[in-house]
Amino acid sequence: MRLADTLRFARDAATGYPMRTTLSILAMSIGVAAVVILTALGDGARRYVVGQFSSLGTNLVIVLPGRSGTGGFNPANAITSTPRDLTVDDAASLKRLPGARRVAPLAVGTSEINYGGKLREVMVAGSTAEFIPIRNFELAQGKALPEEDWNRGSSVAIIGAKIRDELFASEAALGQLIRLGDRRLRIIGVLKSTGQGLGMNTDELVIVPVSLAQSMFNSNTLFRIMIEANTRDAIPATKEQVLELLKQRHRGEEDVTVITQDAVLATFDKLLGALTLGVAGIAAISLAVAGILVMNVMLVAVTQRTGEIGLLKALGATARTIRFAFLAEAAMLSAVGALVGYLLGQLGAFALRQFFPVFPAYPPDWAVIAGLSTALATGLLFGVMPARRAAQLDPVQALMKR
Amino acid sequence: MALIELSGIERSFLLGDTTVHALAGLNLQIAAGEYVAVMGPSGSGKSTLLNLLGLLDRPNAGTYKLEGRDVTTLSPEEQATVRSTRIGFVFQSFHLVPRLSAAENIALPMTLAGIPSAERDKRVSQALKDFGLENRADHKPDQLSGGQRQRVAIARATIMQPALILADEPTGNLDRHTGEEVINLLEALNARGVTLIVVTHDQSMGARARRQLVMEDGQLKSDSRTTT
Ligand SMILES: Nc1ncnc2c1ncn2[C@@H]1O[C@H](COP(=O)(O)OP(=O)(O)OP(=O)(O)O)[C@@H](O)[C@H]1O
Ligand SMILES: [Mg+2]
């Protein structure tokens, strides 16, 4: 029998029994759609988290005051209960490190901003000129904080997009004087709107020179020091240098914690990648179930069409021809099911993206390919047994059955 | 040389712990172009004989030579080829594929044999004309009368131009008049040289054949020729 004829014969046989054909296509398509949608969710979560971390800045090394729980026991730490302050001078000293391209101290607090009688609570970040490039923020108007002595801050501020809108509406904000707590500051820049991210929401942020923030909040310690390493490869070395230098400055006590964005990112990337794989595995089980269903459907088809198989043999069909015809039918059911499932899955992923625009729910290519090929393979594999059973039927017995 | 040569054919079935000898020590020769009616009581082995002649079944003992070739030792694939090219079947219950049209049913043996569709279409349209089915080409079997269905089945049996046509009670499901028509068609085929073997319960139909075989308990009871 020619291939085109075999395929046409299988197609006619499949469409001749719409109920069982629809059922097995449905089962197969649900399996494939599950793989596509679930991996789109898993990979979307991974991309979302990775994207958020990347938006914090590139090649970041971050210093936190205080020792984190991990690490060896240090008797010096045990004696001094409160950690030494992380100061602006500590941050300034890090500028000398060979691996550091940029350094920015960060002090944070909340305060009230007041302009023309309008009052609102804001988050205040005290930092230096390089804060904006390190954190990948962008200015919509104006300029960054001035390059100056870190211990002597000018009375200037950069405001977030939402604050600008609320206080100034259509008025020009640049150059205006505002009140922040008990200070009068001149606005020198406005940040671009970014929306809610993993880090701080810059739309409601006011950035001022670090020394100004510290005196406003009456504190000497920094919230963070951010260092941008020269390259991705330089991150571990830079981390070591930072630790070493701060230890020296703190009289041999290791009372700071240094984390790298890279390490956090890699952990999340791995974790969520594994999650996606696991989810894909679970979805693949439904594919195997669908394969078994296709097998049962084909076994029923063989029983239903016993008389026909006997006739085909009487008309000179070889066992091979009959095997191929039934295999082609099973393959067709799985292929159509896989295709429908793929389209359903993409549709589902599209719907997810419509409802949650920030969530990049795209199924990864490997999952789509694995899903489709698993569907086809199980369909064929489970189609073999019924096809063989059909080919082995005794023609006389088969013909007697009506 | 005889078209069919059976010698010492045995075919028995195991039913529980008793063996039924459906065919026992059968010897038979049929020449090319003969018209043979096989008759006998129910259970005498007529269908078993026909299945054997059609290579749908194998004997337990004995040899079957078709056109001088021992076909009992052929592989299943080779037997399928012989069925495809040399033998046509007509069944009592028509055995048409319900989802295929009349034309597609007629073309089925050629489709299975891998004959190109242009050639198939040519032969099918000729067959539809020959069997008066031109207006029924696209009808499904359930849209056809019994006589029309059997005509489709006969067209299908002849489409590969076989040397031998085996018909097991071809008129069994038809009324007298339609049965007559069907027998006329088969006889016309025989007149053109095709060997025709018909199993029938109908004495008058049997009498039309030039040779009558009467079976009983798996053996030939009589083998007579009508002299015309
Ligand atoms: N597959 C089988 N299994 C067991 N016994 C069988 C089988 N096929 C045929 N027989 C037995 O073989 C004998 C001959 O059967 P066969 O069908 O050839 O008779 P028949 O002459 O065609 O009868 P009928 O006129 O009723 O069709 C019967 O006794 C039947 O019971
Ligand atoms: Mg019979």
PDB file of N, CA, C and O in Angstrom, chain A residues 286-333:
ATOM      1  N   SER A 286       0.922  13.002  32.410  1.00  0.00           N
ATOM      2  CA  SER A 286      -0.390  13.051  31.758  1.00  0.00           C
ATOM      3  C   SER A 286      -0.265  12.656  30.293  1.00  0.00           C
ATOM      4  O   SER A 286      -1.205  12.131  29.692  1.00  0.00           O
ATOM      5  N   LEU A 287       0.917  12.896  29.720  1.00  0.00           N
ATOM      6  CA  LEU A 287       1.150  12.455  28.342  1.00  0.00           C
ATOM      7  C   LEU A 287       1.186  10.938  28.258  1.00  0.00           C
ATOM      8  O   LEU A 287       0.642  10.334  27.337  1.00  0.00           O
ATOM      9  N   ALA A 288       1.834  10.322  29.242  1.00  0.00           N
ATOM     10  CA  ALA A 288       1.900   8.860  29.254  1.00  0.00           C
ATOM     11  C   ALA A 288       0.485   8.284  29.407  1.00  0.00           C
ATOM     12  O   ALA A 288       0.123   7.314  28.731  1.00  0.00           O
ATOM     13  N   VAL A 289      -0.295   8.923  30.279  1.00  0.00           N
ATOM     14  CA  VAL A 289      -1.685   8.484  30.459  1.00  0.00           C
ATOM     15  C   VAL A 289      -2.435   8.596  29.133  1.00  0.00           C
ATOM     16  O   VAL A 289      -3.171   7.692  28.723  1.00  0.00           O
ATOM     17  N   ALA A 290      -2.211   9.716  28.448  1.00  0.00           N
ATOM     18  CA  ALA A 290      -2.856   9.907  27.149  1.00  0.00           C
ATOM     19  C   ALA A 290      -2.426   8.817  26.175  1.00  0.00           C
ATOM     20  O   ALA A 290      -3.236   8.294  25.400  1.00  0.00           O
ATOM     21  N   GLY A 291      -1.143   8.451  26.237  1.00  0.00           N
ATOM     22  CA  GLY A 291      -0.636   7.382  25.373  1.00  0.00           C
ATOM     23  C   GLY A 291      -1.369   6.076  25.636  1.00  0.00           C
ATOM     24  O   GLY A 291      -1.771   5.368  24.715  1.00  0.00           O
ATOM     25  N   ILE A 292      -1.581   5.770  26.918  1.00  0.00           N
ATOM     26  CA  ILE A 292      -2.284   4.533  27.273  1.00  0.00           C
ATOM     27  C   ILE A 292      -3.727   4.600  26.767  1.00  0.00           C
ATOM     28  O   ILE A 292      -4.271   3.611  26.270  1.00  0.00           O
ATOM     29  N   LEU A 293      -4.317   5.780  26.851  1.00  0.00           N
ATOM     30  CA  LEU A 293      -5.682   5.936  26.348  1.00  0.00           C
ATOM     31  C   LEU A 293      -5.737   5.680  24.849  1.00  0.00           C
ATOM     32  O   LEU A 293      -6.634   4.999  24.342  1.00  0.00           O
ATOM     33  N   VAL A 294      -4.737   6.231  24.141  1.00  0.00           N
ATOM     34  CA  VAL A 294      -4.695   6.001  22.693  1.00  0.00           C
ATOM     35  C   VAL A 294      -4.591   4.502  22.422  1.00  0.00           C
ATOM     36  O   VAL A 294      -5.253   3.962  21.528  1.00  0.00           O
ATOM     37  N   MET A 295      -3.789   3.812  23.246  1.00  0.00           N
ATOM     38  CA  MET A 295      -3.649   2.368  23.057  1.00  0.00           C
ATOM     39  C   MET A 295      -4.996   1.673  23.225  1.00  0.00           C
ATOM     40  O   MET A 295      -5.387   0.835  22.412  1.00  0.00           O
ATOM     41  N   ASN A 296      -5.724   2.053  24.278  1.00  0.00           N
ATOM     42  CA  ASN A 296      -7.014   1.416  24.512  1.00  0.00           C
ATOM     43  C   ASN A 296      -7.989   1.707  23.386  1.00  0.00           C
ATOM     44  O   ASN A 296      -8.723   0.830  22.942  1.00  0.00           O
ATOM     45  N   VAL A 297      -7.962   2.954  22.954  1.00  0.00           N
ATOM     46  CA  VAL A 297      -8.846   3.331  21.854  1.00  0.00           C
ATOM     47  C   VAL A 297      -8.527   2.499  20.615  1.00  0.00           C
ATOM     48  O   VAL A 297      -9.417   2.009  19.923  1.00  0.00           O
ATOM     49  N   MET A 298      -7.222   2.303  20.371  1.00  0.00           N
ATOM     50  CA  MET A 298      -6.840   1.526  19.199  1.00  0.00           C
ATOM     51  C   MET A 298      -7.197   0.046  19.369  1.00  0.00           C
ATOM     52  O   MET A 298      -7.565  -0.629  18.415  1.00  0.00           O
ATOM     53  N   LEU A 299      -7.097  -0.457  20.608  1.00  0.00           N
ATOM     54  CA  LEU A 299      -7.480  -1.852  20.847  1.00  0.00           C
ATOM     55  C   LEU A 299      -8.980  -2.030  20.591  1.00  0.00           C
ATOM     56  O   LEU A 299      -9.404  -3.012  19.976  1.00  0.00           O
ATOM     57  N   VAL A 300      -9.764  -1.051  21.038  1.00  0.00           N
ATOM     58  CA  VAL A 300     -11.202  -1.094  20.767  1.00  0.00           C
ATOM     59  C   VAL A 300     -11.433  -1.056  19.258  1.00  0.00           C
ATOM     60  O   VAL A 300     -12.256  -1.802  18.716  1.00  0.00           O
ATOM     61  N   ALA A 301     -10.662  -0.203  18.586  1.00  0.00           N
ATOM     62  CA  ALA A 301     -10.811  -0.089  17.138  1.00  0.00           C
ATOM     63  C   ALA A 301     -10.538  -1.430  16.465  1.00  0.00           C
ATOM     64  O   ALA A 301     -11.251  -1.832  15.538  1.00  0.00           O
ATOM     65  N   VAL A 302      -9.511  -2.139  16.947  1.00  0.00           N
ATOM     66  CA  VAL A 302      -9.190  -3.436  16.347  1.00  0.00           C
ATOM     67  C   VAL A 302     -10.347  -4.412  16.553  1.00  0.00           C
ATOM     68  O   VAL A 302     -10.742  -5.134  15.636  1.00  0.00           O
ATOM     69  N   THR A 303     -10.925  -4.403  17.766  1.00  0.00           N
ATOM     70  CA  THR A 303     -12.046  -5.297  18.036  1.00  0.00           C
ATOM     71  C   THR A 303     -13.258  -4.915  17.187  1.00  0.00           C
ATOM     72  O   THR A 303     -13.904  -5.770  16.582  1.00  0.00           O
ATOM     73  N   GLN A 304     -13.521  -3.611  17.147  1.00  0.00           N
ATOM     74  CA  GLN A 304     -14.660  -3.141  16.366  1.00  0.00           C
ATOM     75  C   GLN A 304     -14.526  -3.496  14.895  1.00  0.00           C
ATOM     76  O   GLN A 304     -15.502  -3.767  14.217  1.00  0.00           O
ATOM     77  N   ARG A 305     -13.314  -3.461  14.405  1.00  0.00           N
ATOM     78  CA  ARG A 305     -13.106  -3.604  12.970  1.00  0.00           C
ATOM     79  C   ARG A 305     -12.497  -4.946  12.614  1.00  0.00           C
ATOM     80  O   ARG A 305     -11.829  -5.081  11.589  1.00  0.00           O
ATOM     81  N   THR A 306     -12.753  -5.958  13.457  1.00  0.00           N
ATOM     82  CA  THR A 306     -12.212  -7.285  13.182  1.00  0.00           C
ATOM     83  C   THR A 306     -12.631  -7.782  11.805  1.00  0.00           C
ATOM     84  O   THR A 306     -11.805  -8.268  11.029  1.00  0.00           O
ATOM     85  N   GLY A 307     -13.924  -7.636  11.505  1.00  0.00           N
ATOM     86  CA  GLY A 307     -14.429  -8.091  10.205  1.00  0.00           C
ATOM     87  C   GLY A 307     -13.710  -7.408   9.057  1.00  0.00           C
ATOM     88  O   GLY A 307     -13.328  -8.040   8.072  1.00  0.00           O
ATOM     89  N   GLU A 308     -13.492  -6.124   9.234  1.00  0.00           N
ATOM     90  CA  GLU A 308     -12.811  -5.355   8.193  1.00  0.00           C
ATOM     91  C   GLU A 308     -11.373  -5.845   8.005  1.00  0.00           C
ATOM     92  O   GLU A 308     -10.879  -5.953   6.874  1.00  0.00           O
ATOM     93  N   ILE A 309     -10.709  -6.155   9.125  1.00  0.00           N
ATOM     94  CA  ILE A 309      -9.323  -6.629   9.034  1.00  0.00           C
ATOM     95  C   ILE A 309      -9.285  -7.962   8.286  1.00  0.00           C
ATOM     96  O   ILE A 309      -8.430  -8.191   7.422  1.00  0.00           O
ATOM     97  N   GLY A 310     -10.266  -8.854   8.604  1.00  0.00           N
ATOM     98  CA  GLY A 310     -10.357 -10.119   7.879  1.00  0.00           C
ATOM     99  C   GLY A 310     -10.543  -9.888   6.392  1.00  0.00           C
ATOM    100  O   GLY A 310      -9.897 -10.536   5.551  1.00  0.00           O
ATOM    101  N   LEU A 311     -11.403  -8.937   6.073  1.00  0.00           N
ATOM    102  CA  LEU A 311     -11.644  -8.622   4.661  1.00  0.00           C
ATOM    103  C   LEU A 311     -10.364  -8.132   3.989  1.00  0.00           C
ATOM    104  O   LEU A 311     -10.006  -8.579   2.890  1.00  0.00           O
ATOM    105  N   LEU A 312      -9.656  -7.212   4.656  1.00  0.00           N
ATOM    106  CA  LEU A 312      -8.421  -6.679   4.083  1.00  0.00           C
ATOM    107  C   LEU A 312      -7.451  -7.818   3.781  1.00  0.00           C
ATOM    108  O   LEU A 312      -6.796  -7.831   2.730  1.00  0.00           O
ATOM    109  N   LYS A 313      -7.389  -8.785   4.704  1.00  0.00           N
ATOM    110  CA  LYS A 313      -6.492  -9.913   4.467  1.00  0.00           C
ATOM    111  C   LYS A 313      -6.962 -10.728   3.275  1.00  0.00           C
ATOM    112  O   LYS A 313      -6.161 -11.159   2.442  1.00  0.00           O
ATOM    113  N   ALA A 314      -8.273 -10.959   3.183  1.00  0.00           N
ATOM    114  CA  ALA A 314      -8.805 -11.715   2.046  1.00  0.00           C
ATOM    115  C   ALA A 314      -8.509 -11.000   0.735  1.00  0.00           C
ATOM    116  O   ALA A 314      -8.292 -11.630  -0.297  1.00  0.00           O
ATOM    117  N   LEU A 315      -8.474  -9.661   0.787  1.00  0.00           N
ATOM    118  CA  LEU A 315      -8.230  -8.892  -0.429  1.00  0.00           C
ATOM    119  C   LEU A 315      -6.740  -8.793  -0.741  1.00  0.00           C
ATOM    120  O   LEU A 315      -6.358  -8.125  -1.698  1.00  0.00           O
ATOM    121  N   GLY A 316      -5.900  -9.434   0.072  1.00  0.00           N
ATOM    122  CA  GLY A 316      -4.483  -9.506  -0.257  1.00  0.00           C
ATOM    123  C   GLY A 316      -3.596  -8.573   0.534  1.00  0.00           C
ATOM    124  O   GLY A 316      -2.437  -8.369   0.169  1.00  0.00           O
ATOM    125  N   ALA A 317      -4.127  -7.978   1.634  1.00  0.00           N
ATOM    126  CA  ALA A 317      -3.276  -7.118   2.450  1.00  0.00           C
ATOM    127  C   ALA A 317      -2.302  -7.990   3.241  1.00  0.00           C
ATOM    128  O   ALA A 317      -2.690  -9.001   3.806  1.00  0.00           O
ATOM    129  N   THR A 318      -1.026  -7.582   3.279  1.00  0.00           N
ATOM    130  CA  THR A 318      -0.050  -8.314   4.092  1.00  0.00           C
ATOM    131  C   THR A 318      -0.180  -7.837   5.534  1.00  0.00           C
ATOM    132  O   THR A 318      -0.783  -6.796   5.812  1.00  0.00           O
ATOM    133  N   ALA A 319       0.416  -8.601   6.446  1.00  0.00           N
ATOM    134  CA  ALA A 319       0.403  -8.220   7.860  1.00  0.00           C
ATOM    135  C   ALA A 319       1.033  -6.841   8.027  1.00  0.00           C
ATOM    136  O   ALA A 319       0.572  -6.015   8.808  1.00  0.00           O
ATOM    137  N   ARG A 320       2.075  -6.598   7.232  1.00  0.00           N
ATOM    138  CA  ARG A 320       2.781  -5.320   7.286  1.00  0.00           C
ATOM    139  C   ARG A 320       1.856  -4.154   6.952  1.00  0.00           C
ATOM    140  O   ARG A 320       1.841  -3.126   7.628  1.00  0.00           O
ATOM    141  N   THR A 321       1.085  -4.340   5.883  1.00  0.00           N
ATOM    142  CA  THR A 321       0.165  -3.284   5.464  1.00  0.00           C
ATOM    143  C   THR A 321      -0.821  -2.950   6.580  1.00  0.00           C
ATOM    144  O   THR A 321      -1.078  -1.783   6.873  1.00  0.00           O
ATOM    145  N   ILE A 322      -1.359  -4.004   7.203  1.00  0.00           N
ATOM    146  CA  ILE A 322      -2.356  -3.776   8.253  1.00  0.00           C
ATOM    147  C   ILE A 322      -1.724  -3.116   9.463  1.00  0.00           C
ATOM    148  O   ILE A 322      -2.265  -2.190  10.052  1.00  0.00           O
ATOM    149  N   ARG A 323      -0.487  -3.573   9.793  1.00  0.00           N
ATOM    150  CA  ARG A 323       0.225  -2.964  10.905  1.00  0.00           C
ATOM    151  C   ARG A 323       0.420  -1.469  10.657  1.00  0.00           C
ATOM    152  O   ARG A 323       0.166  -0.633  11.520  1.00  0.00           O
ATOM    153  N   PHE A 324       0.864  -1.140   9.461  1.00  0.00           N
ATOM    154  CA  PHE A 324       1.113   0.262   9.129  1.00  0.00           C
ATOM    155  C   PHE A 324      -0.158   1.089   9.202  1.00  0.00           C
ATOM    156  O   PHE A 324      -0.154   2.214   9.690  1.00  0.00           O
ATOM    157  N   ALA A 325      -1.255   0.513   8.694  1.00  0.00           N
ATOM    158  CA  ALA A 325      -2.507   1.265   8.676  1.00  0.00           C
ATOM    159  C   ALA A 325      -2.924   1.628  10.101  1.00  0.00           C
ATOM    160  O   ALA A 325      -3.308   2.768  10.371  1.00  0.00           O
ATOM    161  N   PHE A 326      -2.804   0.660  11.025  1.00  0.00           N
ATOM    162  CA  PHE A 326      -3.238   0.951  12.394  1.00  0.00           C
ATOM    163  C   PHE A 326      -2.239   1.839  13.118  1.00  0.00           C
ATOM    164  O   PHE A 326      -2.625   2.704  13.909  1.00  0.00           O
ATOM    165  N   LEU A 327      -0.950   1.652  12.830  1.00  0.00           N
ATOM    166  CA  LEU A 327       0.062   2.529  13.424  1.00  0.00           C
ATOM    167  C   LEU A 327      -0.138   3.959  12.948  1.00  0.00           C
ATOM    168  O   LEU A 327      -0.044   4.911  13.719  1.00  0.00           O
ATOM    169  N   ALA A 328      -0.431   4.086  11.651  1.00  0.00           N
ATOM    170  CA  ALA A 328      -0.638   5.422  11.088  1.00  0.00           C
ATOM    171  C   ALA A 328      -1.821   6.089  11.777  1.00  0.00           C
ATOM    172  O   ALA A 328      -1.779   7.290  12.063  1.00  0.00           O
ATOM    173  N   GLU A 329      -2.845   5.287  12.073  1.00  0.00           N
ATOM    174  CA  GLU A 329      -4.009   5.867  12.738  1.00  0.00           C
ATOM    175  C   GLU A 329      -3.647   6.350  14.140  1.00  0.00           C
ATOM    176  O   GLU A 329      -4.016   7.461  14.536  1.00  0.00           O
ATOM    177  N   ALA A 330      -2.903   5.508  14.876  1.00  0.00           N
ATOM    178  CA  ALA A 330      -2.484   5.909  16.230  1.00  0.00           C
ATOM    179  C   ALA A 330      -1.608   7.149  16.163  1.00  0.00           C
ATOM    180  O   ALA A 330      -1.772   8.092  16.941  1.00  0.00           O
ATOM    181  N   ALA A 331      -0.679   7.167  15.195  1.00  0.00           N
ATOM    182  CA  ALA A 331       0.219   8.314  15.060  1.00  0.00           C
ATOM    183  C   ALA A 331      -0.575   9.563  14.731  1.00  0.00           C
ATOM    184  O   ALA A 331      -0.295  10.650  15.237  1.00  0.00           O
ATOM    185  N   MET A 332      -1.596   9.393  13.897  1.00  0.00           N
ATOM    186  CA  MET A 332      -2.412  10.530  13.504  1.00  0.00           C
ATOM    187  C   MET A 332      -3.156  11.097  14.707  1.00  0.00           C
ATOM    188  O   MET A 332      -3.189  12.307  14.912  1.00  0.00           O
ATOM    189  N   LEU A 333      -3.731  10.201  15.509  1.00  0.00           N
ATOM    190  CA  LEU A 333      -4.445  10.659  16.706  1.00  0.00           C
ATOM    191  C   LEU A 333      -3.498  11.446  17.602  1.00  0.00           C
ATOM    192  O   LEU A 333      -3.824  12.533  18.079  1.00  0.00           O
TER     193      LEU A 333
END
